Structures are given as C-alpha cells and as structure tokens.
C-alpha cells in the first residue's frame, strides 16, 4: 500500500542539490512521487511499502551525498525552533570568519592602505613571516568554512556538482596558487602577489549571504509559527471532583474543560453548559463573533466571550482542527508549483555549465595575452557569481509565504499546484443551498386569511407540524417557539408524500401543504394563491394551512442568502471572473437567488451527477472553472473542476474532494483566494525573472566582457557579494506577500 512521509534533508545548498536528491529517490522503482523543497529543506515521498522500504530511501539519499532525518510533527502551541537554532549557529560561524578574514586583510593589505603594521610582521620588513601569517589565517578560515569543501568535492566525485563545488574549486584554486607563489617567491627571493585574502573574503561573504538567507527563510515560516502559537498553552480540567490546570497536550478526549470568559478554548469539543459568543477570527478570518450554547461545537484556539463554559473534549492533539490546518499548510508550503519545473531543469545543468564557462573564459584571456593572475581572477569570479541559489528559491519561498498568509485568512491551499491554478480561474460556480445560502430554512412571511390572526395561524400550523420532522416544518415550529407561542396538543399526523400533512389539533383537522394538496382537500384558496405566487417569485417556499375546508393562511419559509454572498460575487466581477449558480431547485427559486446574489448566470434543476457534467462542459469550452460547494452531492463537481473550493462548514466528503478549503462559511474568502494566488504567481514570476536576469548578466560581466571594452573588472570578492545578494533579494521579495491587501475591492 502507498505510504506518504515527510523527511528533512540535511546538507543542501542550492537548486542543484535539491534536484540531485529528488532524482536519486525518484529513480527507486517503488517510489511513485518525490518532491524536495529547497526553502524548507523537506522531502515529501509517496512509495509502495510492499515493494520497498524506508531504509532504501535513506540509502539513496546518503549515496547522493546528503543526510535524511525524520520530520517530527510539532504539537500546536509549540512552534518549531529548528530555524532559529540554525540561524544562531550560522551567526556564530560568520562572526568567527569575519574576525579571521579582517585580520587577514589587515596583514595582507594594511601597509598599502596606510594602516599601522608592526614591523616584525610587515610585508616590507619580514616578507616570509607575513606570508606565513596569511597562510595560517586563510587555513583557519577554510577550516571554519569546511562545509563548502566537504560537500563540494563530494558532489564533484559523484558527478553532480553543486554550489558548494563552485565555491570549493574557486577558493581552492586561489589558495593552491597562492601557496605555489609563496614557495616560488621564497626560492627566488622576489616578492610575488598572493591571493590568500580572496578565499577568505569569498567564504566570509558567502557565509554572510547564507546567514541573511537563513534569517529571511525563517521569516517565511513565521505564518506557520503563528498558527502553532494560536493554541492555548494550558487547560482547566475537571479531575476527581476538583479542577486542575494541565498543559493542553495532556488533555485527553472525553475530559471536561472549564473555559473562563475571555480565555482561549483549549480543545475541539462540545459545550455541556453555558452560553457565550466565540471569536473565531484567528481560524476563519471572519471578525463577527459566533453565538454558542449547550450542544454546540467549539474549536480549539478560538476565544471565549463573556460566558463561562463547560466543554467536553472531542478532538485533541494531532486530531484537532488546528493541527489539521497546520498539517495542510506545511504540506502545501513544501509542494511544488508547475512553474518551478523549468527552473529545476535549468538549475540541474547550470553548475556544470558554470565550470565550462569559467574555464573557457580563463583560457580565452590567456590566449589574448593576459597574465595567469588575471585569468585566475576571471576563473574564480565566474565560478563564485554563477551559483543558481536564487533560481532554486524563487518559487518555494513565495509558496511558503502565500500559503501562510492564506491560512491566516481562513484559506487553505492543499498544494502549490492549486495555488498556481487558482490564479488562472475565470469562472466561479456556486452551489446554492448551504453555500450561497445559509442552508437553514427560516420563516419569512405570515399571511393570514380573512378573520384569522397571525398568532392563531402560527399556533395551529406549528402544532400540526410539531411531529413532522420535515426541515420546513421544523422552521415553523422553531419560529413559533422563539415567539413564545403556546402549542396545542396534536395527534393523528398523516403525511402525503411530497404534498402535505394532516393532523388533529384542538378538535379540528388541520391541513398543511401545497396548492395541489389543498385542492384535493376541497379548500378554496381565493386571494391566498396570488399572495403565495408573489412569495415564490422572491425565492420563498409558501405553505398553505386550512382548518377542514376553511383556509387559515400562508406561511412562507426561505433559505436566506448569506449576508456576504452578493459582496463576494461583486468582488469576483471586479477581478474579471464570471459567476454562476448550479442547483437542483426549480427555475423560479434559482433565478430569484441569482438575482439577489448578482451572479452572471444560473443552472437550475440539475441533479448531483449533472453538476459534474456541467462543469466538464464549461472546461471543454475553454473556461478555467472553480466550483464552490459544501455538500456530499457537490463532491463530483468539486473533483471535476480545475479548482474545487469547499466551504469548511460542509461535509468531510466535500472537503476531501476539494483543492482549497475555506475554514469559515463566508464566501468573501473566494475572491481573496484568487487575489492571493495571483499575487503569489506574480511574485514567483518576479523572482524567476530576477534570477534569470542576474545569471544572464552577471556571468558575462564576471568573465570580463565589460573589461574587454574598457570597463571595470569584477573581482572575486565583489562576485561573492553579488551572489549572496541575489539569493537574499529573492527571499525578501517573497516576504512582501505578507503585506498584501486582500480586502480591497
């Protein structure tokens, strides 16, 4: 059977590394899918555990020159600390490098810069000792930065050179040449130019770039960290007749938790006692508090209002809603968008090409008559500047930030492919009941017949429908109870399928149903029929009531449109997106809802299977379609659409069949999802454009193109600074997505 697992890959430095790991694992015959994310340093693998083992995957990664560690899923409330630990370690290493590199620059170039140098170690007075000190300091720097040489030369031996290989060869060449020059100078007695400062400063600057990159990459995960931090750290739990405060991870399913006013609800559960309002904005993005009472469900990490609650825990730890959200966001942030494939292919060939270009440029300059020292500078500069790190980071950093922003707004993208697809949506199709509408019928109008009061009509109607169980009947009963109407004893309920009911109430036979049923019962409706027609034209369902053959009146019930549905449709139109309703309801009701919501079109009397067929037809006509639904009957259409968007309050089947999950019930998240996806894709294109332009322009300049026409020559040290800056620029640009305004119209 297929097994899906997440690993942490240790030792990757550039896109060539991630591609090497991905290629090594994908070649295993029992692996169906493998995706490596450079930004998160994670690998997602799907494999058949009946044909192969996890150890074989580990062996393949080891053979590729990297280390595989298990990914440990954190409990909500405990954000991962790996990123900060990595940053602190890199910072300590950088400061050591900086001290020794600056000391080397001081010893090597202090006299030329006019700085005071002790005579005993000066270049002019004691050349040999000065050289030995430079050699010693350079060796110390190279030992501190040994990761470049260990990883780089191993990659070369495997036939898969990477960024570390470029740095190792470039700095190693400069070092060996300097040692050779120093020995030759000692033999000849003539001072020669040494380049110990170049390897030292290159390594230091590249380490600075990695330090900044690590810091910025850590910030891309801040949104996920904030999700972890949402959970309540502790819970008040009833134990053995007393109340004890426990860490939230120790709460078990079935425990009774006490939630004080203003405190976070610690677990998913059911309210046993109390009434309150709950702020669910941190999970749903919806600002309005939700009223809760005994019997209602509550979600962990939401904030209790002014009422005290007793809550029975139903889902804790990894089974909680918050843990599920975090899991989806992390999986999505680690997945690849289709646009990344081209970048991965290019990065795979880039490093070998860089070696070839560097060598060719050096040879050309030697042929042109330049010195070996000059050619060496060219060789080192090209190798250092051509690292494809920015190319490898362009897509994943934007996806990480984008999915995190979406999660904060109650929008969960299940993978990077969905995030990209969503940007191209030009048609959004809404299910009606429970999606555009509340999904709960309510009484909207009471029209009594002549000589009958509203209260009497409501009393007799609710009494007759009390035991019916039909959703429309329950709406009438609930309305009567809310109004404080005293119900009368009823008996003899008889249901006539699809038409109505009869019941004995207060000694009279009460008839309830549609117009056809009333005519069967010889009830003269008179002016009530016209009133019922007007109500039906407004997407309301009219029900007639009579006592014997005497009409009592009409009660209309409707599933109200959600308050923000029309606004969501309007915002989609502003984005250039067409909208439609697809429903099994009759034409009159469907068109009335469509008019109220403002959709461009409506498809009515469509069976569940027909919904998927209609979506397929739209796609065949060249439309890029998103389907928004909440019910079991929507699942086929959600799966058929280019992007399936499930309202989080819907069924598990609808959610599992979708690509995007809206945590709340608000449809305002739909235009937000499209706006966010377009912003992410735009950001990715900016990053890729920068990466391509950087490498296209930087390599020829480093090879001496400008110098050939009288311009400046790019030194190896400047090349190192440019390379580091390119990666930091890409990550920083991705971070701008944190400030996107999804609320604007």
mmCIF file of C-alpha atoms in Angstrom, residues 363-732:
data_model
loop_
_atom_site.group_PDB
_atom_site.id
_atom_site.type_symbol
_atom_site.label_atom_id
_atom_site.label_comp_id
_atom_site.label_asym_id
_atom_site.label_seq_id
_atom_site.Cartn_x
_atom_site.Cartn_y
_atom_site.Cartn_z
ATOM 1 C CA UNK A 363 41.718 30.227 -21.458
ATOM 2 C CA UNK A 364 40.476 32.976 -23.807
ATOM 3 C CA UNK A 365 42.119 35.674 -21.699
ATOM 4 C CA UNK A 366 45.376 33.715 -21.577
ATOM 5 C CA UNK A 367 45.294 33.422 -25.366
ATOM 6 C CA UNK A 368 44.567 37.157 -25.551
ATOM 7 C CA UNK A 369 47.837 37.793 -23.773
ATOM 8 C CA UNK A 370 46.755 38.442 -20.220
ATOM 9 C CA UNK A 371 48.719 37.062 -17.261
ATOM 10 C CA UNK A 372 47.927 33.882 -15.383
ATOM 11 C CA UNK A 373 46.997 36.021 -12.368
ATOM 12 C CA UNK A 374 44.381 37.815 -14.473
ATOM 13 C CA UNK A 375 42.985 34.566 -15.863
ATOM 14 C CA UNK A 376 42.822 33.146 -12.349
ATOM 15 C CA UNK A 377 40.713 36.106 -11.195
ATOM 16 C CA UNK A 378 38.345 35.550 -14.109
ATOM 17 C CA UNK A 379 38.090 31.833 -13.370
ATOM 18 C CA UNK A 380 37.330 32.396 -9.677
ATOM 19 C CA UNK A 381 34.879 35.269 -10.307
ATOM 20 C CA UNK A 382 32.775 33.285 -12.805
ATOM 21 C CA UNK A 383 32.569 30.257 -10.515
ATOM 22 C CA UNK A 384 31.577 32.313 -7.474
ATOM 23 C CA UNK A 385 28.994 34.554 -9.151
ATOM 24 C CA UNK A 386 27.151 31.819 -11.060
ATOM 25 C CA UNK A 387 25.530 29.964 -8.164
ATOM 26 C CA UNK A 388 21.861 29.144 -9.026
ATOM 27 C CA UNK A 389 20.571 29.598 -5.444
ATOM 28 C CA UNK A 390 18.164 32.375 -6.378
ATOM 29 C CA UNK A 391 16.757 30.140 -9.111
ATOM 30 C CA UNK A 392 16.044 27.379 -6.607
ATOM 31 C CA UNK A 393 14.472 29.716 -4.037
ATOM 32 C CA UNK A 394 12.294 31.736 -6.424
ATOM 33 C CA UNK A 395 9.198 29.521 -6.264
ATOM 34 C CA UNK A 396 9.215 27.754 -2.861
ATOM 35 C CA UNK A 397 9.720 30.911 -0.796
ATOM 36 C CA UNK A 398 6.719 32.585 -2.443
ATOM 37 C CA UNK A 399 4.575 29.480 -1.914
ATOM 38 C CA UNK A 400 5.571 29.238 1.763
ATOM 39 C CA UNK A 401 4.639 32.859 2.434
ATOM 40 C CA UNK A 402 1.497 32.692 0.279
ATOM 41 C CA UNK A 403 0.072 29.582 1.953
ATOM 42 C CA UNK A 404 0.836 31.075 5.352
ATOM 43 C CA UNK A 405 -0.995 34.295 4.503
ATOM 44 C CA UNK A 406 -3.927 32.239 3.215
ATOM 45 C CA UNK A 407 -4.073 30.241 6.439
ATOM 46 C CA UNK A 408 -4.278 33.456 8.488
ATOM 47 C CA UNK A 409 -7.275 34.475 6.345
ATOM 48 C CA UNK A 410 -9.037 31.113 6.695
ATOM 49 C CA UNK A 411 -7.991 29.887 3.216
ATOM 50 C CA UNK A 412 -6.171 26.552 2.981
ATOM 51 C CA UNK A 413 -4.454 25.686 -0.295
ATOM 52 C CA UNK A 414 -3.681 21.967 -0.296
ATOM 53 C CA UNK A 415 -0.651 22.217 -2.607
ATOM 54 C CA UNK A 416 1.451 24.533 -4.745
ATOM 55 C CA UNK A 417 -0.196 23.376 -7.977
ATOM 56 C CA UNK A 418 -3.582 24.538 -6.679
ATOM 57 C CA UNK A 419 -2.093 27.882 -5.709
ATOM 58 C CA UNK A 420 -0.926 28.389 -9.288
ATOM 59 C CA UNK A 421 -4.142 27.074 -10.899
ATOM 60 C CA UNK A 422 -6.279 29.372 -8.783
ATOM 61 C CA UNK A 423 -4.602 32.413 -10.329
ATOM 62 C CA UNK A 424 -5.988 31.495 -13.762
ATOM 63 C CA UNK A 425 -9.621 30.973 -12.712
ATOM 64 C CA UNK A 426 -12.036 32.909 -14.921
ATOM 65 C CA UNK A 427 -15.332 31.278 -13.847
ATOM 66 C CA UNK A 428 -16.614 30.501 -10.351
ATOM 67 C CA UNK A 429 -19.652 28.241 -9.995
ATOM 68 C CA UNK A 430 -21.508 28.231 -6.675
ATOM 69 C CA UNK A 431 -23.715 25.565 -5.223
ATOM 70 C CA UNK A 432 -26.827 27.214 -3.771
ATOM 71 C CA UNK A 433 -28.007 25.547 -0.580
ATOM 72 C CA UNK A 434 -25.510 25.910 2.258
ATOM 73 C CA UNK A 435 -23.013 27.722 0.047
ATOM 74 C CA UNK A 436 -24.636 30.890 -1.270
ATOM 75 C CA UNK A 437 -27.422 30.465 1.257
ATOM 76 C CA UNK A 438 -27.335 29.808 4.978
ATOM 77 C CA UNK A 439 -28.592 26.235 4.487
ATOM 78 C CA UNK A 440 -31.176 26.584 7.255
ATOM 79 C CA UNK A 441 -34.832 27.361 6.324
ATOM 80 C CA UNK A 442 -36.436 30.202 8.263
ATOM 81 C CA UNK A 443 -39.940 31.666 8.397
ATOM 82 C CA UNK A 444 -40.026 34.902 6.403
ATOM 83 C CA UNK A 445 -43.700 35.785 5.935
ATOM 84 C CA UNK A 446 -47.066 35.006 7.597
ATOM 85 C CA UNK A 447 -50.180 35.847 5.556
ATOM 86 C CA UNK A 448 -53.414 35.014 7.482
ATOM 87 C CA UNK A 449 -56.765 34.547 5.727
ATOM 88 C CA UNK A 450 -59.633 36.893 6.425
ATOM 89 C CA UNK A 451 -60.830 36.567 10.002
ATOM 90 C CA UNK A 452 -57.642 34.786 11.198
ATOM 91 C CA UNK A 453 -54.907 36.431 13.254
ATOM 92 C CA UNK A 454 -51.189 35.796 12.681
ATOM 93 C CA UNK A 455 -50.791 34.304 16.139
ATOM 94 C CA UNK A 456 -53.674 31.878 15.637
ATOM 95 C CA UNK A 457 -52.368 30.826 12.227
ATOM 96 C CA UNK A 458 -48.875 30.271 13.641
ATOM 97 C CA UNK A 459 -50.223 28.363 16.663
ATOM 98 C CA UNK A 460 -52.299 25.932 14.621
ATOM 99 C CA UNK A 461 -49.591 25.493 11.951
ATOM 100 C CA UNK A 462 -46.791 24.791 14.460
ATOM 101 C CA UNK A 463 -48.993 22.434 16.475
ATOM 102 C CA UNK A 464 -49.895 20.429 13.359
ATOM 103 C CA UNK A 465 -46.260 20.283 12.156
ATOM 104 C CA UNK A 466 -44.731 19.581 15.570
ATOM 105 C CA UNK A 467 -44.011 15.897 14.990
ATOM 106 C CA UNK A 468 -43.401 16.090 11.249
ATOM 107 C CA UNK A 469 -39.586 16.291 11.227
ATOM 108 C CA UNK A 470 -39.503 17.923 7.784
ATOM 109 C CA UNK A 471 -36.994 20.832 7.561
ATOM 110 C CA UNK A 472 -39.734 23.277 6.518
ATOM 111 C CA UNK A 473 -41.973 22.089 9.341
ATOM 112 C CA UNK A 474 -39.111 22.440 11.839
ATOM 113 C CA UNK A 475 -38.593 26.023 10.691
ATOM 114 C CA UNK A 476 -42.218 26.845 11.549
ATOM 115 C CA UNK A 477 -42.057 25.106 14.938
ATOM 116 C CA UNK A 478 -38.794 26.866 15.835
ATOM 117 C CA UNK A 479 -40.211 30.239 14.829
ATOM 118 C CA UNK A 480 -43.333 29.699 16.970
ATOM 119 C CA UNK A 481 -41.253 28.671 19.986
ATOM 120 C CA UNK A 482 -38.996 31.712 19.586
ATOM 121 C CA UNK A 483 -42.138 33.901 19.528
ATOM 122 C CA UNK A 484 -43.389 32.288 22.728
ATOM 123 C CA UNK A 485 -46.490 30.795 21.064
ATOM 124 C CA UNK A 486 -48.110 28.079 23.197
ATOM 125 C CA UNK A 487 -48.530 24.916 21.129
ATOM 126 C CA UNK A 488 -51.706 22.844 21.307
ATOM 127 C CA UNK A 489 -51.875 19.056 21.668
ATOM 128 C CA UNK A 490 -51.908 17.305 18.290
ATOM 129 C CA UNK A 491 -52.461 13.761 17.140
ATOM 130 C CA UNK A 492 -53.068 11.642 14.087
ATOM 131 C CA UNK A 493 -50.326 13.120 11.925
ATOM 132 C CA UNK A 494 -50.635 11.759 8.389
ATOM 133 C CA UNK A 495 -48.111 12.571 5.668
ATOM 134 C CA UNK A 496 -48.956 12.595 1.963
ATOM 135 C CA UNK A 497 -45.594 12.293 0.208
ATOM 136 C CA UNK A 498 -44.393 15.474 -1.449
ATOM 137 C CA UNK A 499 -47.651 17.326 -0.968
ATOM 138 C CA UNK A 500 -48.522 17.875 2.700
ATOM 139 C CA UNK A 501 -49.766 16.600 6.054
ATOM 140 C CA UNK A 502 -52.932 16.433 8.099
ATOM 141 C CA UNK A 503 -53.213 16.387 11.898
ATOM 142 C CA UNK A 504 -55.894 16.750 14.576
ATOM 143 C CA UNK A 505 -55.342 19.960 16.598
ATOM 144 C CA UNK A 506 -57.742 21.363 19.203
ATOM 145 C CA UNK A 507 -60.558 19.230 17.851
ATOM 146 C CA UNK A 508 -60.052 20.356 14.252
ATOM 147 C CA UNK A 509 -58.384 18.675 11.301
ATOM 148 C CA UNK A 510 -55.549 20.932 10.197
ATOM 149 C CA UNK A 511 -54.403 20.558 6.587
ATOM 150 C CA UNK A 512 -50.928 21.779 5.553
ATOM 151 C CA UNK A 513 -49.266 21.571 2.146
ATOM 152 C CA UNK A 514 -49.022 22.934 -1.395
ATOM 153 C CA UNK A 515 -51.814 24.284 -3.605
ATOM 154 C CA UNK A 516 -52.474 20.930 -5.277
ATOM 155 C CA UNK A 517 -52.925 19.244 -1.906
ATOM 156 C CA UNK A 518 -55.337 21.967 -0.807
ATOM 157 C CA UNK A 519 -57.451 21.465 -3.902
ATOM 158 C CA UNK A 520 -57.520 17.726 -3.198
ATOM 159 C CA UNK A 521 -58.912 18.601 0.224
ATOM 160 C CA UNK A 522 -61.552 20.904 -1.369
ATOM 161 C CA UNK A 523 -60.058 24.033 0.209
ATOM 162 C CA UNK A 524 -60.903 27.276 -1.603
ATOM 163 C CA UNK A 525 -57.707 29.363 -1.561
ATOM 164 C CA UNK A 526 -59.053 32.574 -3.118
ATOM 165 C CA UNK A 527 -56.680 35.546 -2.778
ATOM 166 C CA UNK A 528 -54.095 33.406 -0.929
ATOM 167 C CA UNK A 529 -52.898 31.953 -4.240
ATOM 168 C CA UNK A 530 -51.851 35.377 -5.512
ATOM 169 C CA UNK A 531 -50.011 36.073 -2.260
ATOM 170 C CA UNK A 532 -48.268 32.713 -2.497
ATOM 171 C CA UNK A 533 -47.171 33.440 -6.087
ATOM 172 C CA UNK A 534 -45.599 36.754 -5.042
ATOM 173 C CA UNK A 535 -43.701 34.972 -2.266
ATOM 174 C CA UNK A 536 -42.488 32.214 -4.593
ATOM 175 C CA UNK A 537 -41.132 34.835 -7.011
ATOM 176 C CA UNK A 538 -38.866 36.002 -4.180
ATOM 177 C CA UNK A 539 -37.291 32.533 -3.770
ATOM 178 C CA UNK A 540 -39.552 31.686 -0.829
ATOM 179 C CA UNK A 541 -41.452 28.442 -0.303
ATOM 180 C CA UNK A 542 -45.151 29.116 0.531
ATOM 181 C CA UNK A 543 -47.136 26.554 2.567
ATOM 182 C CA UNK A 544 -50.921 26.687 2.822
ATOM 183 C CA UNK A 545 -52.836 25.893 6.016
ATOM 184 C CA UNK A 546 -56.528 25.162 6.474
ATOM 185 C CA UNK A 547 -58.911 24.013 9.215
ATOM 186 C CA UNK A 548 -61.068 21.463 7.472
ATOM 187 C CA UNK A 549 -62.114 23.248 4.291
ATOM 188 C CA UNK A 550 -61.648 26.720 5.757
ATOM 189 C CA UNK A 551 -58.363 28.413 4.699
ATOM 190 C CA UNK A 552 -56.221 29.717 7.554
ATOM 191 C CA UNK A 553 -53.459 31.416 5.570
ATOM 192 C CA UNK A 554 -49.992 31.043 4.079
ATOM 193 C CA UNK A 555 -46.622 30.772 5.839
ATOM 194 C CA UNK A 556 -43.516 31.307 3.695
ATOM 195 C CA UNK A 557 -40.171 29.704 4.505
ATOM 196 C CA UNK A 558 -36.873 30.517 2.820
ATOM 197 C CA UNK A 559 -33.238 29.606 2.968
ATOM 198 C CA UNK A 560 -31.778 33.103 3.280
ATOM 199 C CA UNK A 561 -28.831 34.160 1.200
ATOM 200 C CA UNK A 562 -25.660 34.689 3.253
ATOM 201 C CA UNK A 563 -25.050 38.345 4.118
ATOM 202 C CA UNK A 564 -21.755 38.481 2.208
ATOM 203 C CA UNK A 565 -22.704 36.422 -0.848
ATOM 204 C CA UNK A 566 -23.591 39.406 -3.039
ATOM 205 C CA UNK A 567 -20.425 41.219 -1.942
ATOM 206 C CA UNK A 568 -18.299 38.157 -2.801
ATOM 207 C CA UNK A 569 -19.864 37.960 -6.275
ATOM 208 C CA UNK A 570 -19.248 41.687 -6.778
ATOM 209 C CA UNK A 571 -15.567 41.321 -5.847
ATOM 210 C CA UNK A 572 -15.187 38.393 -8.221
ATOM 211 C CA UNK A 573 -16.634 40.508 -11.014
ATOM 212 C CA UNK A 574 -14.073 43.213 -10.183
ATOM 213 C CA UNK A 575 -11.366 40.584 -10.683
ATOM 214 C CA UNK A 576 -12.755 39.789 -14.136
ATOM 215 C CA UNK A 577 -14.262 36.468 -13.030
ATOM 216 C CA UNK A 578 -17.644 35.230 -14.295
ATOM 217 C CA UNK A 579 -20.027 33.689 -11.739
ATOM 218 C CA UNK A 580 -22.842 31.157 -11.911
ATOM 219 C CA UNK A 581 -25.194 29.200 -9.640
ATOM 220 C CA UNK A 582 -25.798 25.492 -10.103
ATOM 221 C CA UNK A 583 -28.677 23.938 -8.161
ATOM 222 C CA UNK A 584 -31.325 21.246 -8.171
ATOM 223 C CA UNK A 585 -34.002 23.820 -7.240
ATOM 224 C CA UNK A 586 -36.749 24.924 -9.609
ATOM 225 C CA UNK A 587 -36.258 27.759 -12.043
ATOM 226 C CA UNK A 588 -38.254 30.357 -10.127
ATOM 227 C CA UNK A 589 -36.334 29.888 -6.872
ATOM 228 C CA UNK A 590 -32.948 29.595 -8.589
ATOM 229 C CA UNK A 591 -33.417 32.755 -10.651
ATOM 230 C CA UNK A 592 -34.585 34.699 -7.607
ATOM 231 C CA UNK A 593 -31.454 33.699 -5.677
ATOM 232 C CA UNK A 594 -29.279 34.506 -8.690
ATOM 233 C CA UNK A 595 -30.833 37.958 -8.934
ATOM 234 C CA UNK A 596 -30.237 38.599 -5.231
ATOM 235 C CA UNK A 597 -26.627 37.380 -5.346
ATOM 236 C CA UNK A 598 -25.896 39.117 -8.650
ATOM 237 C CA UNK A 599 -24.420 36.131 -10.499
ATOM 238 C CA UNK A 600 -23.991 36.212 -14.252
ATOM 239 C CA UNK A 601 -25.943 33.019 -14.906
ATOM 240 C CA UNK A 602 -27.872 30.210 -13.224
ATOM 241 C CA UNK A 603 -28.264 26.485 -13.911
ATOM 242 C CA UNK A 604 -31.375 25.024 -12.266
ATOM 243 C CA UNK A 605 -32.951 21.601 -11.794
ATOM 244 C CA UNK A 606 -29.523 19.965 -12.121
ATOM 245 C CA UNK A 607 -29.070 16.565 -10.474
ATOM 246 C CA UNK A 608 -25.882 15.844 -8.458
ATOM 247 C CA UNK A 609 -24.331 13.831 -11.292
ATOM 248 C CA UNK A 610 -25.332 16.546 -13.732
ATOM 249 C CA UNK A 611 -23.341 19.152 -11.791
ATOM 250 C CA UNK A 612 -20.076 17.436 -12.701
ATOM 251 C CA UNK A 613 -21.207 17.172 -16.334
ATOM 252 C CA UNK A 614 -21.989 20.897 -16.472
ATOM 253 C CA UNK A 615 -18.559 21.740 -15.002
ATOM 254 C CA UNK A 616 -16.872 19.444 -17.535
ATOM 255 C CA UNK A 617 -18.754 21.151 -20.371
ATOM 256 C CA UNK A 618 -17.551 24.577 -19.212
ATOM 257 C CA UNK A 619 -13.951 23.357 -19.195
ATOM 258 C CA UNK A 620 -14.341 21.904 -22.680
ATOM 259 C CA UNK A 621 -15.476 25.348 -23.825
ATOM 260 C CA UNK A 622 -12.163 26.803 -22.683
ATOM 261 C CA UNK A 623 -13.172 28.086 -19.257
ATOM 262 C CA UNK A 624 -10.956 27.705 -16.201
ATOM 263 C CA UNK A 625 -13.533 26.769 -13.560
ATOM 264 C CA UNK A 626 -13.616 26.832 -9.778
ATOM 265 C CA UNK A 627 -16.516 25.040 -8.090
ATOM 266 C CA UNK A 628 -17.611 26.163 -4.615
ATOM 267 C CA UNK A 629 -19.720 23.717 -2.609
ATOM 268 C CA UNK A 630 -20.374 22.181 0.773
ATOM 269 C CA UNK A 631 -22.437 19.011 0.434
ATOM 270 C CA UNK A 632 -21.931 15.363 -0.465
ATOM 271 C CA UNK A 633 -23.736 15.990 -3.747
ATOM 272 C CA UNK A 634 -21.130 18.620 -4.616
ATOM 273 C CA UNK A 635 -18.158 16.243 -4.347
ATOM 274 C CA UNK A 636 -18.188 15.061 -8.020
ATOM 275 C CA UNK A 637 -18.343 18.651 -9.278
ATOM 276 C CA UNK A 638 -15.582 19.750 -6.884
ATOM 277 C CA UNK A 639 -13.351 16.967 -8.184
ATOM 278 C CA UNK A 640 -14.170 17.745 -11.841
ATOM 279 C CA UNK A 641 -13.431 21.472 -11.642
ATOM 280 C CA UNK A 642 -9.972 22.941 -12.275
ATOM 281 C CA UNK A 643 -10.089 24.044 -8.637
ATOM 282 C CA UNK A 644 -12.547 22.680 -6.080
ATOM 283 C CA UNK A 645 -13.280 25.061 -3.197
ATOM 284 C CA UNK A 646 -15.049 23.563 -0.181
ATOM 285 C CA UNK A 647 -16.774 25.639 2.468
ATOM 286 C CA UNK A 648 -15.285 24.432 5.740
ATOM 287 C CA UNK A 649 -18.652 24.065 7.419
ATOM 288 C CA UNK A 650 -19.580 21.453 4.801
ATOM 289 C CA UNK A 651 -19.231 17.688 4.794
ATOM 290 C CA UNK A 652 -15.968 15.793 5.134
ATOM 291 C CA UNK A 653 -16.511 14.315 1.662
ATOM 292 C CA UNK A 654 -16.771 17.766 0.083
ATOM 293 C CA UNK A 655 -13.654 18.925 1.922
ATOM 294 C CA UNK A 656 -11.636 15.865 0.895
ATOM 295 C CA UNK A 657 -12.666 16.254 -2.765
ATOM 296 C CA UNK A 658 -11.565 19.888 -2.889
ATOM 297 C CA UNK A 659 -8.280 21.671 -3.585
ATOM 298 C CA UNK A 660 -8.983 24.704 -1.404
ATOM 299 C CA UNK A 661 -10.756 24.686 1.963
ATOM 300 C CA UNK A 662 -12.434 27.770 3.425
ATOM 301 C CA UNK A 663 -12.293 27.372 7.202
ATOM 302 C CA UNK A 664 -15.330 29.561 7.781
ATOM 303 C CA UNK A 665 -18.627 29.808 5.954
ATOM 304 C CA UNK A 666 -18.011 33.273 4.499
ATOM 305 C CA UNK A 667 -17.783 33.431 0.705
ATOM 306 C CA UNK A 668 -15.667 36.591 0.886
ATOM 307 C CA UNK A 669 -12.739 34.182 1.106
ATOM 308 C CA UNK A 670 -13.288 33.077 -2.524
ATOM 309 C CA UNK A 671 -12.178 36.366 -4.171
ATOM 310 C CA UNK A 672 -9.451 36.607 -1.523
ATOM 311 C CA UNK A 673 -8.135 33.187 -2.561
ATOM 312 C CA UNK A 674 -8.000 34.204 -6.229
ATOM 313 C CA UNK A 675 -6.428 37.581 -5.438
ATOM 314 C CA UNK A 676 -3.812 35.896 -3.217
ATOM 315 C CA UNK A 677 -2.977 33.217 -5.783
ATOM 316 C CA UNK A 678 -2.496 35.866 -8.479
ATOM 317 C CA UNK A 679 -0.208 37.821 -6.175
ATOM 318 C CA UNK A 680 1.836 34.684 -5.399
ATOM 319 C CA UNK A 681 2.186 33.780 -9.076
ATOM 320 C CA UNK A 682 3.175 37.367 -9.890
ATOM 321 C CA UNK A 683 5.777 37.216 -7.107
ATOM 322 C CA UNK A 684 7.158 33.903 -8.427
ATOM 323 C CA UNK A 685 7.498 35.369 -11.933
ATOM 324 C CA UNK A 686 9.308 38.383 -10.489
ATOM 325 C CA UNK A 687 11.692 36.097 -8.599
ATOM 326 C CA UNK A 688 12.360 33.908 -11.635
ATOM 327 C CA UNK A 689 12.882 36.953 -13.858
ATOM 328 C CA UNK A 690 15.371 38.358 -11.373
ATOM 329 C CA UNK A 691 17.198 35.014 -11.106
ATOM 330 C CA UNK A 692 17.416 34.563 -14.889
ATOM 331 C CA UNK A 693 18.476 38.170 -15.487
ATOM 332 C CA UNK A 694 21.038 38.042 -12.695
ATOM 333 C CA UNK A 695 22.763 34.946 -14.046
ATOM 334 C CA UNK A 696 22.454 36.058 -17.676
ATOM 335 C CA UNK A 697 24.137 39.416 -16.957
ATOM 336 C CA UNK A 698 26.438 38.543 -14.061
ATOM 337 C CA UNK A 699 28.338 35.666 -15.687
ATOM 338 C CA UNK A 700 29.470 37.615 -18.807
ATOM 339 C CA UNK A 701 30.488 40.563 -16.604
ATOM 340 C CA UNK A 702 32.463 38.273 -14.308
ATOM 341 C CA UNK A 703 34.071 36.720 -17.409
ATOM 342 C CA UNK A 704 35.459 40.181 -18.319
ATOM 343 C CA UNK A 705 33.011 41.334 -21.004
ATOM 344 C CA UNK A 706 32.983 44.932 -19.753
ATOM 345 C CA UNK A 707 36.743 44.923 -19.245
ATOM 346 C CA UNK A 708 37.231 43.918 -22.883
ATOM 347 C CA UNK A 709 35.574 47.198 -23.909
ATOM 348 C CA UNK A 710 37.377 49.380 -21.403
ATOM 349 C CA UNK A 711 35.036 48.855 -18.463
ATOM 350 C CA UNK A 712 35.746 47.596 -14.940
ATOM 351 C CA UNK A 713 36.761 44.088 -13.982
ATOM 352 C CA UNK A 714 34.651 42.288 -11.404
ATOM 353 C CA UNK A 715 36.839 40.977 -8.573
ATOM 354 C CA UNK A 716 36.175 37.566 -6.938
ATOM 355 C CA UNK A 717 35.222 39.278 -3.677
ATOM 356 C CA UNK A 718 32.626 41.507 -5.378
ATOM 357 C CA UNK A 719 31.341 38.437 -7.236
ATOM 358 C CA UNK A 720 30.795 36.681 -3.916
ATOM 359 C CA UNK A 721 28.853 39.673 -2.585
ATOM 360 C CA UNK A 722 26.665 39.764 -5.722
ATOM 361 C CA UNK A 723 25.873 36.053 -5.480
ATOM 362 C CA UNK A 724 24.811 36.344 -1.851
ATOM 363 C CA UNK A 725 22.744 39.422 -2.587
ATOM 364 C CA UNK A 726 20.830 37.645 -5.368
ATOM 365 C CA UNK A 727 19.511 34.940 -3.018
ATOM 366 C CA UNK A 728 18.598 37.399 -0.272
ATOM 367 C CA UNK A 729 16.761 39.564 -2.822
ATOM 368 C CA UNK A 730 14.556 36.659 -3.917
ATOM 369 C CA UNK A 731 13.597 35.705 -0.365
ATOM 370 C CA UNK A 732 12.974 39.329 0.630
#
